[in-house]
CSV table of N, CA and C in Angstrom, one decimal:
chain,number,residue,atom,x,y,z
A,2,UNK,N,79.5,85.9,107.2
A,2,UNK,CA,80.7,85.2,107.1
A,2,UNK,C,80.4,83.7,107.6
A,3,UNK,N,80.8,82.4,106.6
A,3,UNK,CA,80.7,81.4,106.9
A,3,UNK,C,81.1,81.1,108.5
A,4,UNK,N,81.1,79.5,108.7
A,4,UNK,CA,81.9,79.3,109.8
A,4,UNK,C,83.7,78.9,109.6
A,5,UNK,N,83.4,78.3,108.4
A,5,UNK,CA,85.1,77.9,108.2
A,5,UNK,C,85.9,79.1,108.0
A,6,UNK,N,85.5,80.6,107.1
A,6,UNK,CA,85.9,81.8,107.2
A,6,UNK,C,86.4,82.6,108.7
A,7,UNK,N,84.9,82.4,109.4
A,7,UNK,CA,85.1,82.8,110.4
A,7,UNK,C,86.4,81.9,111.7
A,8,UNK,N,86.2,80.8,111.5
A,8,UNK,CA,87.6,80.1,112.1
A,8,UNK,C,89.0,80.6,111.6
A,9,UNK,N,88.8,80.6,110.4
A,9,UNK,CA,90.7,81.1,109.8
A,9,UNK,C,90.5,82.8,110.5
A,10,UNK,N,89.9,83.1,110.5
A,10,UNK,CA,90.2,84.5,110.7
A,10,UNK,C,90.3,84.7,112.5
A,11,UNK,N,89.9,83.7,113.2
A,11,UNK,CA,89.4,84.0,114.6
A,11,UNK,C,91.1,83.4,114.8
A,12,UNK,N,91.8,82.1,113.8
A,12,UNK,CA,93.2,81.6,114.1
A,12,UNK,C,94.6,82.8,113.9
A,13,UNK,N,93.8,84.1,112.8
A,13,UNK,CA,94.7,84.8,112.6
A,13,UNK,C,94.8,86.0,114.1
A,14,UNK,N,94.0,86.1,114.6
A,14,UNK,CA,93.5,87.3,115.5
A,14,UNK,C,94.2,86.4,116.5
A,15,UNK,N,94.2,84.8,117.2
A,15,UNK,CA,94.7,84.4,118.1
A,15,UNK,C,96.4,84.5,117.8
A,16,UNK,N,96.7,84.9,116.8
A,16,UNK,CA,98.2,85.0,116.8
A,16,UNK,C,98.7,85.9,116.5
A,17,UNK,N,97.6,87.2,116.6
A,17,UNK,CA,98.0,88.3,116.9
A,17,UNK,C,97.8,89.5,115.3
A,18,UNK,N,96.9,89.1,114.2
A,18,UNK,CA,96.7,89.7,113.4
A,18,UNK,C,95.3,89.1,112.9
A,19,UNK,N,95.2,90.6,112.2
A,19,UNK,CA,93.7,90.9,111.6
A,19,UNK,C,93.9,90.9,110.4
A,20,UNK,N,93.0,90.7,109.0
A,20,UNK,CA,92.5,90.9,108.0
A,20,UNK,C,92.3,92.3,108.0
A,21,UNK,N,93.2,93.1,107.2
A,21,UNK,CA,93.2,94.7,106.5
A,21,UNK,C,91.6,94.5,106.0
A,22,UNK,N,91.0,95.5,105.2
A,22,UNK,CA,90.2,95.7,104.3
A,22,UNK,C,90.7,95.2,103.1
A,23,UNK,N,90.0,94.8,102.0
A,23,UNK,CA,90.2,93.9,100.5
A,23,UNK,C,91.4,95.7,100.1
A,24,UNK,N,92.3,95.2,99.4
A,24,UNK,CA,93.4,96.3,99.2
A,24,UNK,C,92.7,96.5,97.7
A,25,UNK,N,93.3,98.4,97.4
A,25,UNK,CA,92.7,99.1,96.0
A,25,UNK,C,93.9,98.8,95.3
A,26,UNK,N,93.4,98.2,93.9
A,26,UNK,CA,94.7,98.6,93.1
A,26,UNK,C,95.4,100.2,93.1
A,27,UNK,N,96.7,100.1,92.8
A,27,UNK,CA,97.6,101.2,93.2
A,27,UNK,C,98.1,101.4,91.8
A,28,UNK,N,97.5,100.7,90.9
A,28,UNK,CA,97.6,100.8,89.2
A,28,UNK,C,96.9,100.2,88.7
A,29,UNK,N,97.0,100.3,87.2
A,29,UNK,CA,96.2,99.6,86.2
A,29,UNK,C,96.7,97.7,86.3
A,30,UNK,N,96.2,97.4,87.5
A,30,UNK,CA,95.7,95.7,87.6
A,30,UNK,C,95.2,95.3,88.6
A,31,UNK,N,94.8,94.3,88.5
A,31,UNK,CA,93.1,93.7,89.2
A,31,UNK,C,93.7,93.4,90.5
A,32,UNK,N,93.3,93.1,92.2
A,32,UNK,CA,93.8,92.6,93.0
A,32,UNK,C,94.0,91.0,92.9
A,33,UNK,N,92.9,90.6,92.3
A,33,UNK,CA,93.4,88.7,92.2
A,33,UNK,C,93.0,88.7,90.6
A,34,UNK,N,93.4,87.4,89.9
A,34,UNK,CA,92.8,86.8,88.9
A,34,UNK,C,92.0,85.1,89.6
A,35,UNK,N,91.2,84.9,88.8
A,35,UNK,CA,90.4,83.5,89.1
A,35,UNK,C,90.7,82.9,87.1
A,36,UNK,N,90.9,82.0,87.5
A,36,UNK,CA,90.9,80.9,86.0
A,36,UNK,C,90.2,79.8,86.8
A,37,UNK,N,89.1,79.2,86.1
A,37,UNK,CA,88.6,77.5,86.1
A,37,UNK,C,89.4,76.8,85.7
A,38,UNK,N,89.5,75.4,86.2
A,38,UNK,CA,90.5,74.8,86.3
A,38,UNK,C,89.8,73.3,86.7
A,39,UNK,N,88.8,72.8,85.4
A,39,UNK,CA,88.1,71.2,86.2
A,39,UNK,C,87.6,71.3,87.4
A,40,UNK,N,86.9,72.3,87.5
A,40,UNK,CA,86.2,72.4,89.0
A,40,UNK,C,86.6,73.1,89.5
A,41,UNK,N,87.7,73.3,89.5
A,41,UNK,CA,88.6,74.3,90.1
A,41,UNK,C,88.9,75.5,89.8
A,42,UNK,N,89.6,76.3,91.0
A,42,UNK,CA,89.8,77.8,90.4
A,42,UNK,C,91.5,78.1,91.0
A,43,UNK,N,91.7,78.8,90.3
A,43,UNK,CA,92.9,79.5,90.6
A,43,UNK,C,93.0,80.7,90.6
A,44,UNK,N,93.4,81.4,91.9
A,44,UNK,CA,93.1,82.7,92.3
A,44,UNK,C,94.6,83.4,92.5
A,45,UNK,N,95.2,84.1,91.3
A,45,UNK,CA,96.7,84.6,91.5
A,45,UNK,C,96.1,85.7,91.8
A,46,UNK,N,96.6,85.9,93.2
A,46,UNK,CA,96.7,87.1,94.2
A,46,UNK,C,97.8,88.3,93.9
A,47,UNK,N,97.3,89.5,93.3
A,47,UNK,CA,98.6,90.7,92.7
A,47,UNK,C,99.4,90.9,94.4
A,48,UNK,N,100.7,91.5,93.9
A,48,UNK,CA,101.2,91.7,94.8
A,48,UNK,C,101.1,92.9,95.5
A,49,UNK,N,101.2,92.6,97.0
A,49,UNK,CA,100.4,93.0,98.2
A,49,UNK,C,101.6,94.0,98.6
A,50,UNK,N,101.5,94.9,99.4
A,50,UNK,CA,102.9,95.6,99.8
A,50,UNK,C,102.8,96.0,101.3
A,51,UNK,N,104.1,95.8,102.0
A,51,UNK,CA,103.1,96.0,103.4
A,51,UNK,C,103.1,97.5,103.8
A,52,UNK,N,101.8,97.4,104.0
A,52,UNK,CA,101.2,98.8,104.3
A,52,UNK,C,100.4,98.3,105.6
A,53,UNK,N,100.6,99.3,106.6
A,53,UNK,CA,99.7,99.3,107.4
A,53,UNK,C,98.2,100.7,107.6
A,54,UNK,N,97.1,100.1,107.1
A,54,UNK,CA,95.8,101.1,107.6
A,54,UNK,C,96.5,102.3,106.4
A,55,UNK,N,96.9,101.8,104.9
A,55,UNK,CA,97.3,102.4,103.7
A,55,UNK,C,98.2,103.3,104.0
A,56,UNK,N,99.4,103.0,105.2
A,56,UNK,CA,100.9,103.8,104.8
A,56,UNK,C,101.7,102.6,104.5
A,57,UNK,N,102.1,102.9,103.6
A,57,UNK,CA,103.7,101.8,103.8
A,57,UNK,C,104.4,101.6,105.1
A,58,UNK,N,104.4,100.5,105.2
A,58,UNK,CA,105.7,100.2,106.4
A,58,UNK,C,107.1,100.1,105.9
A,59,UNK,N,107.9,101.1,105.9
A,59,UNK,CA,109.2,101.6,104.9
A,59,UNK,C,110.2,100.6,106.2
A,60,UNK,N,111.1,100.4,105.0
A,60,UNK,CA,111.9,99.9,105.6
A,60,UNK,C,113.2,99.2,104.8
A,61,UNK,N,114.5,99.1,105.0
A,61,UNK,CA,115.7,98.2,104.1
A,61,UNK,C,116.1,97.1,105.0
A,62,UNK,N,116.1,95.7,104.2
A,62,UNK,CA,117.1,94.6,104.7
A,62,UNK,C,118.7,95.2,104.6
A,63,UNK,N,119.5,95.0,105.3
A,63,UNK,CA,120.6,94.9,106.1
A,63,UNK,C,121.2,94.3,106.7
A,64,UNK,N,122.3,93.6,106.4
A,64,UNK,CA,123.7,93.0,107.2
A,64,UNK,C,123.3,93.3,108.2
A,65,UNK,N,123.5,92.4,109.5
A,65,UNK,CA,123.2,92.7,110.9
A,65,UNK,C,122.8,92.9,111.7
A,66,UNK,N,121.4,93.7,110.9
A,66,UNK,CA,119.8,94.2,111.2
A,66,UNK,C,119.2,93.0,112.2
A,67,UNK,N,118.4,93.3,112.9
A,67,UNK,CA,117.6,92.7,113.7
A,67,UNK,C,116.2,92.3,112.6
A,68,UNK,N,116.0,91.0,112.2
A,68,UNK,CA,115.1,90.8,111.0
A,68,UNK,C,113.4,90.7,111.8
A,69,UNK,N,113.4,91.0,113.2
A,69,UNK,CA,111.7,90.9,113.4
A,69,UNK,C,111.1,92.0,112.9
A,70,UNK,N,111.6,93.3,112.6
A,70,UNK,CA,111.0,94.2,112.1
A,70,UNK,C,110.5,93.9,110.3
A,71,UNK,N,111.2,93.3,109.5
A,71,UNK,CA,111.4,92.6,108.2
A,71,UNK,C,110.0,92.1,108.6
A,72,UNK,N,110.1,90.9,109.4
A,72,UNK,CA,109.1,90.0,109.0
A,72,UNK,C,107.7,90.2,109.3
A,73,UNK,N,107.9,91.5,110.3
A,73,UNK,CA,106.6,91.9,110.5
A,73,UNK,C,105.3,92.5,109.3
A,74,UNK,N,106.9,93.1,109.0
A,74,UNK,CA,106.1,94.1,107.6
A,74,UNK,C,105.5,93.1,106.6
A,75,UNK,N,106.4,91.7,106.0
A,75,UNK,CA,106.2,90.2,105.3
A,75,UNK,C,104.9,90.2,106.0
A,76,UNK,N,104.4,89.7,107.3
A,76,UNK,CA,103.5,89.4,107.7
A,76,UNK,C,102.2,90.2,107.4
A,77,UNK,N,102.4,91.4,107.4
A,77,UNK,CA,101.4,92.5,107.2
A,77,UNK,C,100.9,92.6,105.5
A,78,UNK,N,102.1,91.9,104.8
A,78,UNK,CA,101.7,91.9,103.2
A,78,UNK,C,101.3,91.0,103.2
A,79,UNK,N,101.4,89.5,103.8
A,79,UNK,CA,101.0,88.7,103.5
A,79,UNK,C,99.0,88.8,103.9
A,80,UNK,N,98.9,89.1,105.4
A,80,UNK,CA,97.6,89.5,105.6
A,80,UNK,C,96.9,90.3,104.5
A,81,UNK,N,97.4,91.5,103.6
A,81,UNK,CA,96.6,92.3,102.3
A,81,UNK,C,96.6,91.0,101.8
A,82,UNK,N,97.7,90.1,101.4
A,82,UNK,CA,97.1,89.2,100.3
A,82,UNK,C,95.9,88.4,100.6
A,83,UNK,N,95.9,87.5,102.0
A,83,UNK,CA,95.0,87.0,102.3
A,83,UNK,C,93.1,88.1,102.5
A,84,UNK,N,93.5,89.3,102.5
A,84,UNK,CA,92.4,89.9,102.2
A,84,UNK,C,92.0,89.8,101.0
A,85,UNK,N,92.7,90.0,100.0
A,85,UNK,CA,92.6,89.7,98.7
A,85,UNK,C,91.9,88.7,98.2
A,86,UNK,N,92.4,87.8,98.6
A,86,UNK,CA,92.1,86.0,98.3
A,86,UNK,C,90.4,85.8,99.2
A,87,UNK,N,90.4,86.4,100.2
A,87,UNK,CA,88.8,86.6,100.7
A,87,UNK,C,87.9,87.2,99.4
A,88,UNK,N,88.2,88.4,99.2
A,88,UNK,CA,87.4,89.1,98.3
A,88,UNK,C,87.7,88.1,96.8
A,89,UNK,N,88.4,87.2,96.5
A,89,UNK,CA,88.5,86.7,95.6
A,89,UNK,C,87.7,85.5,95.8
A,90,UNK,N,87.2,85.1,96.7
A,90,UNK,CA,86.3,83.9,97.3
A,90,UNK,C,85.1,84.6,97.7
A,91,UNK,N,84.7,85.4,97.3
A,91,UNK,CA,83.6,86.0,98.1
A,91,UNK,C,83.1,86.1,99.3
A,92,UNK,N,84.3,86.2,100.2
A,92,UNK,CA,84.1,86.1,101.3
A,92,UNK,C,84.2,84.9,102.3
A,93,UNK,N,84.4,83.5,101.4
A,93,UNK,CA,84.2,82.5,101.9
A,93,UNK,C,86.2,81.8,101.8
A,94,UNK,N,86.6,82.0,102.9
A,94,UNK,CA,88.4,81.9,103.1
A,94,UNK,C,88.4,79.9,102.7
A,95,UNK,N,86.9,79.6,103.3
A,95,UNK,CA,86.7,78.0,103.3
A,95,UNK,C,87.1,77.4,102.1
A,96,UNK,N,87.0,78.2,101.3
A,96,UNK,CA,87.1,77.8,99.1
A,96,UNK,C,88.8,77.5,98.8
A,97,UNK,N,89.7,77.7,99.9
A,97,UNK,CA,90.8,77.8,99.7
A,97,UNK,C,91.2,76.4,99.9
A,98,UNK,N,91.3,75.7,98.8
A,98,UNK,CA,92.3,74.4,99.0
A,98,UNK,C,93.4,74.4,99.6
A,99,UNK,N,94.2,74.8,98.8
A,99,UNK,CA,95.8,74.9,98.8
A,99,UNK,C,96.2,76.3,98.4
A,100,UNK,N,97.2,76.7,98.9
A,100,UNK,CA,97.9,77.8,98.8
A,100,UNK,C,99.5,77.5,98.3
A,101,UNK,N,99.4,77.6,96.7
A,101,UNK,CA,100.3,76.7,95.9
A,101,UNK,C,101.5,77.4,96.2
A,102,UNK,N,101.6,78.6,95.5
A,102,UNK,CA,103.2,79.6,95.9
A,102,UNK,C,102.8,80.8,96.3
A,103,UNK,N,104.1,81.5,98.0
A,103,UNK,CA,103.9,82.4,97.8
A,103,UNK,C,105.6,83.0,97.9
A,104,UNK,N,105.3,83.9,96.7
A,104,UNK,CA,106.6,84.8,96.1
A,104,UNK,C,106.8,86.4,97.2
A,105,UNK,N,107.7,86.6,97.1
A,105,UNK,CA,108.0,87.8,98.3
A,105,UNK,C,109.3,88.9,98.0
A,106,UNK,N,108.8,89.9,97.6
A,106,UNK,CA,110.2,91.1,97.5
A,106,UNK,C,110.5,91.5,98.7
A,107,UNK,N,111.9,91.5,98.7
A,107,UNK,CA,112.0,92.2,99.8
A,107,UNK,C,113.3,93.2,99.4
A,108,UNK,N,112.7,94.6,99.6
A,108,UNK,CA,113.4,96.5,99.8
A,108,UNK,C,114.7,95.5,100.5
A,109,UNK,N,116.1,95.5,99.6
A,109,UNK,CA,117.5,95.0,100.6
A,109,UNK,C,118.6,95.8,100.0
A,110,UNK,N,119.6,95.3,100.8
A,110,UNK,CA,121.0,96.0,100.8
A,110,UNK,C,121.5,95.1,99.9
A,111,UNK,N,122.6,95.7,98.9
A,111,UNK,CA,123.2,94.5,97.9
A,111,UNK,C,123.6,93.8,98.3
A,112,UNK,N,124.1,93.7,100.1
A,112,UNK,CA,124.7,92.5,100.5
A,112,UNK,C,124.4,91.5,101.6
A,113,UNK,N,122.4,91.8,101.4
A,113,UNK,CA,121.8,90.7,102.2
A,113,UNK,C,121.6,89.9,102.0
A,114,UNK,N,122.1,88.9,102.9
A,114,UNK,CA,121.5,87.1,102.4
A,114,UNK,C,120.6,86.5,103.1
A,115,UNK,N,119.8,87.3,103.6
A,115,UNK,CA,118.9,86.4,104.6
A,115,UNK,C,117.3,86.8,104.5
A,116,UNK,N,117.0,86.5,103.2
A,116,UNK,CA,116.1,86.5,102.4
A,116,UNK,C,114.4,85.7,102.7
A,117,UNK,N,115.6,84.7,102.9
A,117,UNK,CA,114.2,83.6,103.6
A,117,UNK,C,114.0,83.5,104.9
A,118,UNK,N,114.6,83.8,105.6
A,118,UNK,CA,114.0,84.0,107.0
A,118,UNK,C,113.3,85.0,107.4
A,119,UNK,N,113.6,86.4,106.4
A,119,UNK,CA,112.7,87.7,106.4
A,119,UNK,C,111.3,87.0,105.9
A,120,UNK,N,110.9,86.5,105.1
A,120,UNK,CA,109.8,86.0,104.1
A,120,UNK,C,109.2,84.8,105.1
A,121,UNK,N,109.9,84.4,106.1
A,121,UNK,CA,109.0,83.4,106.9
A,121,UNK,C,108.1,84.2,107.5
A,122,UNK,N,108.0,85.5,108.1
A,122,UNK,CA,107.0,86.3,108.5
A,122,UNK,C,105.6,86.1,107.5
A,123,UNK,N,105.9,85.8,106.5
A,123,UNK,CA,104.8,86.0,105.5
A,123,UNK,C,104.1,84.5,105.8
A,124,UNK,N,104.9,83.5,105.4
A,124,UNK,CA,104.8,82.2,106.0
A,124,UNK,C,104.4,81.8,107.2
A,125,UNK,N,104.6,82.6,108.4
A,125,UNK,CA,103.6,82.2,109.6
A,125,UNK,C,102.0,82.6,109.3
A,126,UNK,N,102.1,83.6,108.9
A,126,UNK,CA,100.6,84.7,108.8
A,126,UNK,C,100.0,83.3,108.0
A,127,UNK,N,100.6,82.6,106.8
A,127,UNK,CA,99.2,81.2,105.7
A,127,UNK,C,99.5,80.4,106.9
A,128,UNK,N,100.9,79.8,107.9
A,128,UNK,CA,100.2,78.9,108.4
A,128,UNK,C,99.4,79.1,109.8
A,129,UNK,N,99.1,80.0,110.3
A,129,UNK,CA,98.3,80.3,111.3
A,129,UNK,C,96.8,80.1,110.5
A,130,UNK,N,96.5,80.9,109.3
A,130,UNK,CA,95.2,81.0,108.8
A,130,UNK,C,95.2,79.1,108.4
A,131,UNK,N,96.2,78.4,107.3
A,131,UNK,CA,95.7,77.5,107.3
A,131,UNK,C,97.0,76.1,107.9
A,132,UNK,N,96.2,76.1,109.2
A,132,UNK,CA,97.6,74.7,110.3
A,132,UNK,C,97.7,73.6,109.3
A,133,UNK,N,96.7,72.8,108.6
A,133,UNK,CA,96.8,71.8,107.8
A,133,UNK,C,97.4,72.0,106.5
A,134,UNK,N,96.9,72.7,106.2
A,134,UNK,CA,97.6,72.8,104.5
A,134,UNK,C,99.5,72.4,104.4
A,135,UNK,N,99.6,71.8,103.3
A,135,UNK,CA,101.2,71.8,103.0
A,135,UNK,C,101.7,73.1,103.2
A,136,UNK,N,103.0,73.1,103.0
A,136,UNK,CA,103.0,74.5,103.0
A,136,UNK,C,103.9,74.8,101.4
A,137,UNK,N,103.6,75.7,100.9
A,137,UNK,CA,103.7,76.6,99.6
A,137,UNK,C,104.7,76.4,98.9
A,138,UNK,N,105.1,76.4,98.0
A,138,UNK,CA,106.4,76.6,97.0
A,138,UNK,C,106.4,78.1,97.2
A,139,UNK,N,107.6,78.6,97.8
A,139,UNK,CA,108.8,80.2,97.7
A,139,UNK,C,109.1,80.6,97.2
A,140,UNK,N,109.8,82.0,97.2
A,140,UNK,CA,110.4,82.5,96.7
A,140,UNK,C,110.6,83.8,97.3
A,141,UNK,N,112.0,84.0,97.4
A,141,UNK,CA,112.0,85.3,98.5
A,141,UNK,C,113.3,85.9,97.7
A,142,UNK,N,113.1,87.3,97.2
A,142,UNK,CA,113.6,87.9,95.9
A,142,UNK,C,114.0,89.1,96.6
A,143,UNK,N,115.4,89.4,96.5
A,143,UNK,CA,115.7,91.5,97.4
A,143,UNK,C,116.0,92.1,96.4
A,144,UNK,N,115.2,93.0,96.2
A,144,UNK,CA,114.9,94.4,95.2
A,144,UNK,C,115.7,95.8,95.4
A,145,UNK,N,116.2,96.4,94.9
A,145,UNK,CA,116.3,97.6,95.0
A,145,UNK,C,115.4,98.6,95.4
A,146,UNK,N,114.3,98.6,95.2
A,146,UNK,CA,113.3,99.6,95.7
A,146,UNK,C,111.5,98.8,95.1
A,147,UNK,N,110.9,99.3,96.4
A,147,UNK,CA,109.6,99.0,95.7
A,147,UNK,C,108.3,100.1,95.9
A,148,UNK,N,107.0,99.7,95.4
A,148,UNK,CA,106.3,101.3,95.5
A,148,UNK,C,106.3,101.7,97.2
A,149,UNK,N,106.1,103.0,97.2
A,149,UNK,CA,106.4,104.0,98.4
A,149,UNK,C,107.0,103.8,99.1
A,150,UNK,N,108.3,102.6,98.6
A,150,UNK,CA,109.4,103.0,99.5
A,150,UNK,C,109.1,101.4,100.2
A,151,UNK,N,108.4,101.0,100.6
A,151,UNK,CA,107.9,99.8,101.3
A,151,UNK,C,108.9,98.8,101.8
A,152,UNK,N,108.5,98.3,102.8
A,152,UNK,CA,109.9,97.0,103.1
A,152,UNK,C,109.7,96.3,102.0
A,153,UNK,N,108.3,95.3,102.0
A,153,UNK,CA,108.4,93.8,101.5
A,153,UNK,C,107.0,93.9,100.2
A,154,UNK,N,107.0,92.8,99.7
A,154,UNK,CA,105.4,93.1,98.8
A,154,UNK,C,105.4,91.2,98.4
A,155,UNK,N,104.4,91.0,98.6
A,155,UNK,CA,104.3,89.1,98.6
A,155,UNK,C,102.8,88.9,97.7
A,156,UNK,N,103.4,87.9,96.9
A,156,UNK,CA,102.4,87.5,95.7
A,156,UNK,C,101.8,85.9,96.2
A,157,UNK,N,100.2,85.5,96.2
A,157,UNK,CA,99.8,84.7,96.8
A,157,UNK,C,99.2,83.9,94.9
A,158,UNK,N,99.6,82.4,95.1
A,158,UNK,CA,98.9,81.7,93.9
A,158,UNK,C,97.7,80.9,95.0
A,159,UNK,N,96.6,80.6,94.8
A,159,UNK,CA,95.9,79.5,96.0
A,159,UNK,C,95.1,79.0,94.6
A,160,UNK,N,94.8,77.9,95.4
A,160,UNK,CA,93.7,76.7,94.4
A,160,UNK,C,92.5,76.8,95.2
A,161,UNK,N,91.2,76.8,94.6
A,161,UNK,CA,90.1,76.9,95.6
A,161,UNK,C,88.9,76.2,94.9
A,162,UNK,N,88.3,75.6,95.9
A,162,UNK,CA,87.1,74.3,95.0
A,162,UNK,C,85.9,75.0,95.5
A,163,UNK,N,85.1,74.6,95.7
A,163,UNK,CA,83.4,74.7,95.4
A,163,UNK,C,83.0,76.0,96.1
């Protein structure tokens, strides 16, 4: 493991989370795609679901709910993705420019509106890994149901150079 690798990951563990293992597809599609791009690459990260140690962390948005449990699970999908995005860099987290959008389902009640504050869970997890980067174009979506029942599932776009 590089040194820049090794720093994002030592920033995620000081705020209290680890890097899962690179996640198995759960169907017929790849965990990232890479396209070149003038030097560049673009690495669309499939969507991640939060599981912890491969159970789902089950769970529904709700009116009135206490949302740290939401964002935890957001946080936990977002870490699969950034394992993802490793194994899509070969290991090297340092290749990561920019972390253009990240999109986020979240398992809700037809009459929740608090969408994006659930999905900032996902949002601390890139800005702990990266403090400098802008931060991402959103998108925080509530679903009727997603696979095994799951709280949240978060899709990572990142740009990554040499």
């Amino acid at each position: 493991m590089d040194d820049v690798t090794q720093a994002i990951e030592s920033r995620l563990v000081a705020a209290g989370w680890r890097l899962p293992a690179p996640p198995r597809p759960r169907g017929s599609y790849a965990p990232f795609h890479l396209a070149a791009l003038d030097g560049a690459r673009l690495a669309c990260v499939s969507g991640q679901a939060s599981r912890l140690d491969g159970a789902p962390i089950v769970g529904l948005c709700q009116p009135g709910q206490d949302l740290a449990p939401a964002r935890a699970a957001c946080a936990q999908a977002a870490l699969s993705g950034l394992a993802a995005l490793r194994q899509a860099c070969g290991g090297d987290l340092g290749q990561v420019r920019a972390i253009l959008q990240l999109r986020g389902y979240l398992r809700s009640a037809a009459d929740f509106e608090e969408h994006s504050a659930v999905l900032d869970g996902a949002s601390r997890v890139l800005e702990a890994a990266f403090p400098a980067m802008p931060r991402p174009a959103r998108s925080a979506v509530g679903v009727t149901s997603l696979p095994g029942r799951a709280w949240a599932e978060v899709e990572i776009i990142a740009l990554l150079g040499g």
